[in-house]
Structures are given as C-alpha cells and as structure tokens.
GROMACS .gro file of C-alpha atoms in nm:
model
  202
    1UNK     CA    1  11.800   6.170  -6.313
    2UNK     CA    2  11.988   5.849  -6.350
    3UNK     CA    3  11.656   5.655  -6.474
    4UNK     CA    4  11.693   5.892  -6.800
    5UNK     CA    5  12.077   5.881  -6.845
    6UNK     CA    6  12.139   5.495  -6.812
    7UNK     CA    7  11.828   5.394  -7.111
    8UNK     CA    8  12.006   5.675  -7.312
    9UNK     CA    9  12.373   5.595  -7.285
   10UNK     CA   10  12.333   5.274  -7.564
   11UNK     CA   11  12.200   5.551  -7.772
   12UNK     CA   12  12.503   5.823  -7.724
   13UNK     CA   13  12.749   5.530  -7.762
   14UNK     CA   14  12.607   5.447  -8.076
   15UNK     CA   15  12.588   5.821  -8.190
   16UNK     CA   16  12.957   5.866  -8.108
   17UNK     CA   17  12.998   5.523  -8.370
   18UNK     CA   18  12.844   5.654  -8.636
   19UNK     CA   19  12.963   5.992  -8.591
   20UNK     CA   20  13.322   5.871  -8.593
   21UNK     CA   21  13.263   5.614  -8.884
   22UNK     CA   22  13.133   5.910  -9.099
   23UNK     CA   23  13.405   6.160  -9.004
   24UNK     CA   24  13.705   5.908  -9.001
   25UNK     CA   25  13.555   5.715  -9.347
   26UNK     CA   26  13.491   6.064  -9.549
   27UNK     CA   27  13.825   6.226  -9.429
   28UNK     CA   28  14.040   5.915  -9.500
   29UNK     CA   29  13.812   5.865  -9.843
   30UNK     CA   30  13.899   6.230  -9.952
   31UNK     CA   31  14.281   6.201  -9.837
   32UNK     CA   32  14.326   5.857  -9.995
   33UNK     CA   33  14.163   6.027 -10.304
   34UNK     CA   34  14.385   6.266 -10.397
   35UNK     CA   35  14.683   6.149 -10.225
   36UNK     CA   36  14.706   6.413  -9.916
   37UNK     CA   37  14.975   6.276  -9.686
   38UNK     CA   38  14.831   6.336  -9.327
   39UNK     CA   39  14.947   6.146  -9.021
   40UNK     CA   40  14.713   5.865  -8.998
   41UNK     CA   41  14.710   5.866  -8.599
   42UNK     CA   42  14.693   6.245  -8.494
   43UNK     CA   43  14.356   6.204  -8.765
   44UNK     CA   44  14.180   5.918  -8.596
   45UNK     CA   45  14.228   6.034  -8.284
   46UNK     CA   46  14.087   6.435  -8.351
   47UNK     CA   47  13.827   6.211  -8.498
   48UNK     CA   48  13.716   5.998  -8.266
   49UNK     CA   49  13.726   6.293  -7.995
   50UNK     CA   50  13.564   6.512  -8.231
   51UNK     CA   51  13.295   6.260  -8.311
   52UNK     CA   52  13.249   6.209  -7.914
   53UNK     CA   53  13.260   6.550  -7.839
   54UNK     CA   54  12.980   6.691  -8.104
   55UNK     CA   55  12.759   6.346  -8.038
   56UNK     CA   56  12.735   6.431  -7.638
   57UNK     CA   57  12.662   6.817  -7.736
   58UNK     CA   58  12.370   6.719  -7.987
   59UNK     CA   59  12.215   6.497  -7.751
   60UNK     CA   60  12.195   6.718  -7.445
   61UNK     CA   61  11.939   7.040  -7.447
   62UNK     CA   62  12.121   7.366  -7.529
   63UNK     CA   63  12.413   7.166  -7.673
   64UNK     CA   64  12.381   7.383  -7.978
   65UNK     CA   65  12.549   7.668  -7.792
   66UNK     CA   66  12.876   7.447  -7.701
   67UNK     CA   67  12.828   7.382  -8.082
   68UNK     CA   68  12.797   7.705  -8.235
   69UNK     CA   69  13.107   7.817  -7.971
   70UNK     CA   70  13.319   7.535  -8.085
   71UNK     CA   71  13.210   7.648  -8.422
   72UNK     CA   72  13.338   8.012  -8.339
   73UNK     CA   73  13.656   7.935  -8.178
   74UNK     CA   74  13.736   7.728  -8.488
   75UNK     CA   75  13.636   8.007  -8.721
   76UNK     CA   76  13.876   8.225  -8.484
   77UNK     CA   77  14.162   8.021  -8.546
   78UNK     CA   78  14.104   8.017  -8.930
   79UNK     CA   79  14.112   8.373  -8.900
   80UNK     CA   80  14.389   8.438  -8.720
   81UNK     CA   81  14.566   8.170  -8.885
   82UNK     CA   82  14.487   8.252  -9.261
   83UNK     CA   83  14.807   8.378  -9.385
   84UNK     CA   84  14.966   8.018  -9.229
   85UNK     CA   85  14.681   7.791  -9.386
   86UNK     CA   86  14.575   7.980  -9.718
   87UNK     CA   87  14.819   7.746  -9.913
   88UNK     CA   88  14.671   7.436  -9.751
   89UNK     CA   89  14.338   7.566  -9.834
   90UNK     CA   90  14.425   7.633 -10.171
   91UNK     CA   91  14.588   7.290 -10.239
   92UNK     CA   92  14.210   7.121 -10.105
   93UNK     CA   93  14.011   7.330 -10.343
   94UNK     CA   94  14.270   7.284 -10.635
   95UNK     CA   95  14.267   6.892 -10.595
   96UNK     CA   96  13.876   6.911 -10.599
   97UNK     CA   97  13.800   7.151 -10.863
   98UNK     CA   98  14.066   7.059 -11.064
   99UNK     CA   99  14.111   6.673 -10.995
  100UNK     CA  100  14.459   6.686 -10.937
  101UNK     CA  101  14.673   6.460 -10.740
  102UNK     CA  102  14.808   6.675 -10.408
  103UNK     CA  103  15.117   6.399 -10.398
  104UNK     CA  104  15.349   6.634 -10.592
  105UNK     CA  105  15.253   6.953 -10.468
  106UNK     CA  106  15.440   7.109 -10.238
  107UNK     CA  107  15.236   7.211  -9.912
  108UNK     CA  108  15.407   7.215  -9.547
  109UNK     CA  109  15.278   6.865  -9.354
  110UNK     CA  110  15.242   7.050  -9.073
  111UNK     CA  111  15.052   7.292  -9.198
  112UNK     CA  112  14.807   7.068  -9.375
  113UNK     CA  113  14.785   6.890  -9.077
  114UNK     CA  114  14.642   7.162  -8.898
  115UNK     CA  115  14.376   7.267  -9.161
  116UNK     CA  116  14.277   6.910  -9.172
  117UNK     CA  117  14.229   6.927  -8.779
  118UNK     CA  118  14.016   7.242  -8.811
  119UNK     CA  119  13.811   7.064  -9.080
  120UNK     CA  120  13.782   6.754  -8.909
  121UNK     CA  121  13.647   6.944  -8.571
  122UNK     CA  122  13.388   7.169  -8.866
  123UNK     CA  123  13.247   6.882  -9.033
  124UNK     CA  124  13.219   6.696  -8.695
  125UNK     CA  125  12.973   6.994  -8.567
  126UNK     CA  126  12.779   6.955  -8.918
  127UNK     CA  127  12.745   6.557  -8.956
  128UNK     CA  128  12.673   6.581  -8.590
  129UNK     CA  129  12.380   6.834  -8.601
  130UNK     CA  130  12.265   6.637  -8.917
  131UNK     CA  131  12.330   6.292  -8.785
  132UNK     CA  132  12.267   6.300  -8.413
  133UNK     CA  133  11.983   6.594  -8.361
  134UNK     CA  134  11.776   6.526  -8.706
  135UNK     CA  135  11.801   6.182  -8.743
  136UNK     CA  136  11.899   6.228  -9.135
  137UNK     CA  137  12.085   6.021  -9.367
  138UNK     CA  138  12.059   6.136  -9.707
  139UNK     CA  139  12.240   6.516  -9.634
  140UNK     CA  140  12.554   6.349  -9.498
  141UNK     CA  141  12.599   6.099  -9.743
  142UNK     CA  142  12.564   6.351 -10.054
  143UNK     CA  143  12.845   6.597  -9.799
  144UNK     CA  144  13.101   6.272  -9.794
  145UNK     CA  145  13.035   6.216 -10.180
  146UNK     CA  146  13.057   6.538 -10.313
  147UNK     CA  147  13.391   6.635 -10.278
  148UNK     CA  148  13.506   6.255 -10.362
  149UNK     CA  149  13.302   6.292 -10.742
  150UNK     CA  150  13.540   6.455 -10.969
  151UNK     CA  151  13.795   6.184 -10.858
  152UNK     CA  152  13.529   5.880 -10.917
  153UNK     CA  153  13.435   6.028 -11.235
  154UNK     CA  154  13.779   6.048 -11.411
  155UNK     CA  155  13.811   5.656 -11.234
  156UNK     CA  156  14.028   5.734 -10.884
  157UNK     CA  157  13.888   5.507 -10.640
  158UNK     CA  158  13.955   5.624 -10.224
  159UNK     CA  159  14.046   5.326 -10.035
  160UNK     CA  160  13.822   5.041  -9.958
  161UNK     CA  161  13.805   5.071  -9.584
  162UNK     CA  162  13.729   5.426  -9.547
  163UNK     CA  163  13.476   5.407  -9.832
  164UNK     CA  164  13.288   5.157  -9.642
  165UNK     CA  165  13.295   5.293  -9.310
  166UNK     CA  166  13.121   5.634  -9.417
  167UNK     CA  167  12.925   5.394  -9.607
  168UNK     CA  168  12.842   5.222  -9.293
  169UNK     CA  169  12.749   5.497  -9.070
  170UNK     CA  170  12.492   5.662  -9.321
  171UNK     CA  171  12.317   5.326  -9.414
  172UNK     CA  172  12.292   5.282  -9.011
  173UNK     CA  173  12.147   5.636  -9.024
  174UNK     CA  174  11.922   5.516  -9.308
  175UNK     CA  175  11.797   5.187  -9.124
  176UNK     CA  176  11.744   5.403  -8.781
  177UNK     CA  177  11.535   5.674  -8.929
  178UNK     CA  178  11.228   5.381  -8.917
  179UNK     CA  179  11.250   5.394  -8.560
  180UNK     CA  180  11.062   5.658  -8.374
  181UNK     CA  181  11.329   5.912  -8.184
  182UNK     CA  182  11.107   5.977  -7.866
  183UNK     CA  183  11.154   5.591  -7.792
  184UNK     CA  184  11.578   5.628  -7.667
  185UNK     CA  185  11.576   5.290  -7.556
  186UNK     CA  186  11.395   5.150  -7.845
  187UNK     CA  187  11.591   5.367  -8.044
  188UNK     CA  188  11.928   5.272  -7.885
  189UNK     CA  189  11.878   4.916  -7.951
  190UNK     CA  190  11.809   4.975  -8.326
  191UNK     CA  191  12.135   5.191  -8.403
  192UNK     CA  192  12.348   4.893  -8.250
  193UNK     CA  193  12.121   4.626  -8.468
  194UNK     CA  194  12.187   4.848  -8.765
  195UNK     CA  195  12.572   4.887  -8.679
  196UNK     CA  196  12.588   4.568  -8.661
  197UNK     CA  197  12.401   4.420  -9.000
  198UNK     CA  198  12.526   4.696  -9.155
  199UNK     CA  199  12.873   4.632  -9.102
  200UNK     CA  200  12.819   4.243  -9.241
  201UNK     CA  201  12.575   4.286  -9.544
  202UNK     CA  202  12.940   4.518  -9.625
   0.00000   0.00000   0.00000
C-alpha cells in the first residue's frame, strides 16, 4: 500500500498547488474586479482547504461521491439559505452582466461573505474535477476569464497578483498535459518543474 501512496504524494501536493492558485487567483481576480469587499483571510484560508479537500477527493477512486455530496450539502445550504443570500447573488450577477462597480452597493459583508464561501467550496469541486481527474487546462482558464471579460473590455484591470496566480496554475496545467497521467511519479515531477518555470517566465 505504502509503495503506491509515497510516489503519489509529490503529485497530490502539487494538485492541491494548482488547485489553490486557480481558486485563490480567479476569486481574488473577480473581487478585485469589481470591487467586492471580502475578508482577505477567511478567503484564502476556505481556499486553500477547499483546494486540498477537492484535490485528495479527485485523486482517490470513488472520490466523486465525497464530491457530488459536498456538492449537495452546498446546494442544501443555498436552498435553505436563499431568502438570506438572494441579494448577494443578485449584486454578483448585476456587477457581471452589467459591469458595475459592487463598491457602492449596499450588500451585508457578512452575507456576501458567506455566498462567496459557498462559491469558493462550488468552483473548488469543478476546477478540481477539471484540473485534477482530466488533466485539462483550457476549460478552467476560459471559467476564470469569463466572468472577469466585461470588466477587461470596458478597461478594469483585477489585480496583478491574483491575475497571475490563476494564470500560473492553468499554464502548469497546460505544460503537464505532455506528460502521460499513468506515469504518477513521472507525472509528479513534471507539475513541480512546471510550478516552478511557470512561476519565473511570470
């Protein structure tokens, strides 16, 4: 048992990276964007245990049902939650459809906090599938983008740092996807390479 965990561990650790570098960069991109306030802390760290949490159930067989549950009990929450949330919700979709700047509207902190949470823990079961269990690059990189367009396009830039670390973690993705997946040690080795020249060449 322990001669397949210890070749794959390099390659979880690195999953969890890139997994956290893609949640943390397009989250931080998107509030940066459009001027969300958020607590910067509570953020990273539902990201970095989200990103943890979804890389470990991706890379172990019948992980998908711990992901499809955490999926459900998140959906659950929405639900029950909706009347609390709905403005939150509305304020993300007005800032993206709409371009507008969420600075001056008026939206509970708390609240937002909590739908960003729930988002964070959504996306992290998505980009993890994608990312982690298909080896793909391309599909999260046009997810992260998307919603960041309209502001791009009228000339709102997100900040630098979370811009590149997205960045980062789907051009390691892109590098990666040479390697062959049935080889975890080869495999392992490569996402760290890439991590690593990735993160100078930005």
């Amino acid at each position: 048992m322990s001669k397949k965990i210890i070749p794959a561990l390099p390659l979880l650790c690195g999953n969890c990276v890139i997994l956290f570098l893609l949640l943390a960069g397009g989250l931080f991109s998107f509030t940066s964007a459009y001027e969300i306030r958020c607590s910067t802390a509570v953020l990273l760290a539902d990201c970095a245990g989200t990103a943890c949490l979804c890389a470990v159930l991706w890379s172990v067989p019948y992980g998908w049902c711990g992901a499809l549950g955490l999926l459900g009990i998140n959906g659950s929450i929405l639900w029950r939650q909706r009347e609390t949330l709905t403005p939150a919700l509305r304020l993300l979709w007005r800032v993206v459809s709409y371009n507008r700047r969420a600075f001056n509207m008026v939206v509970n902190i708390q609240v937002m906090m909590e739908t960003l949470l729930l988002i964070v823990v959504i996306a992290g079961v998505v980009l993890g599938w994608l990312a982690v269990r298909e080896r793909c690059w391309h599909l999260p990189a046009v997810l992260l983008m998307m919603p960041l367009l309209p502001a791009v396009m009228s000339g709102i830039l997100p900040d630098l740092l979370p811009l590149l670390a997205q960045c980062a973690g789907w051009l390691t993705l892109l590098v990666t996807s040479l390697y062959n997946r049935k080889e975890v040690r080869s495999l392992g080795r490569g996402v760290w390479m890439s991590l690593c020249g990735v993160s100078l060449l930005l």
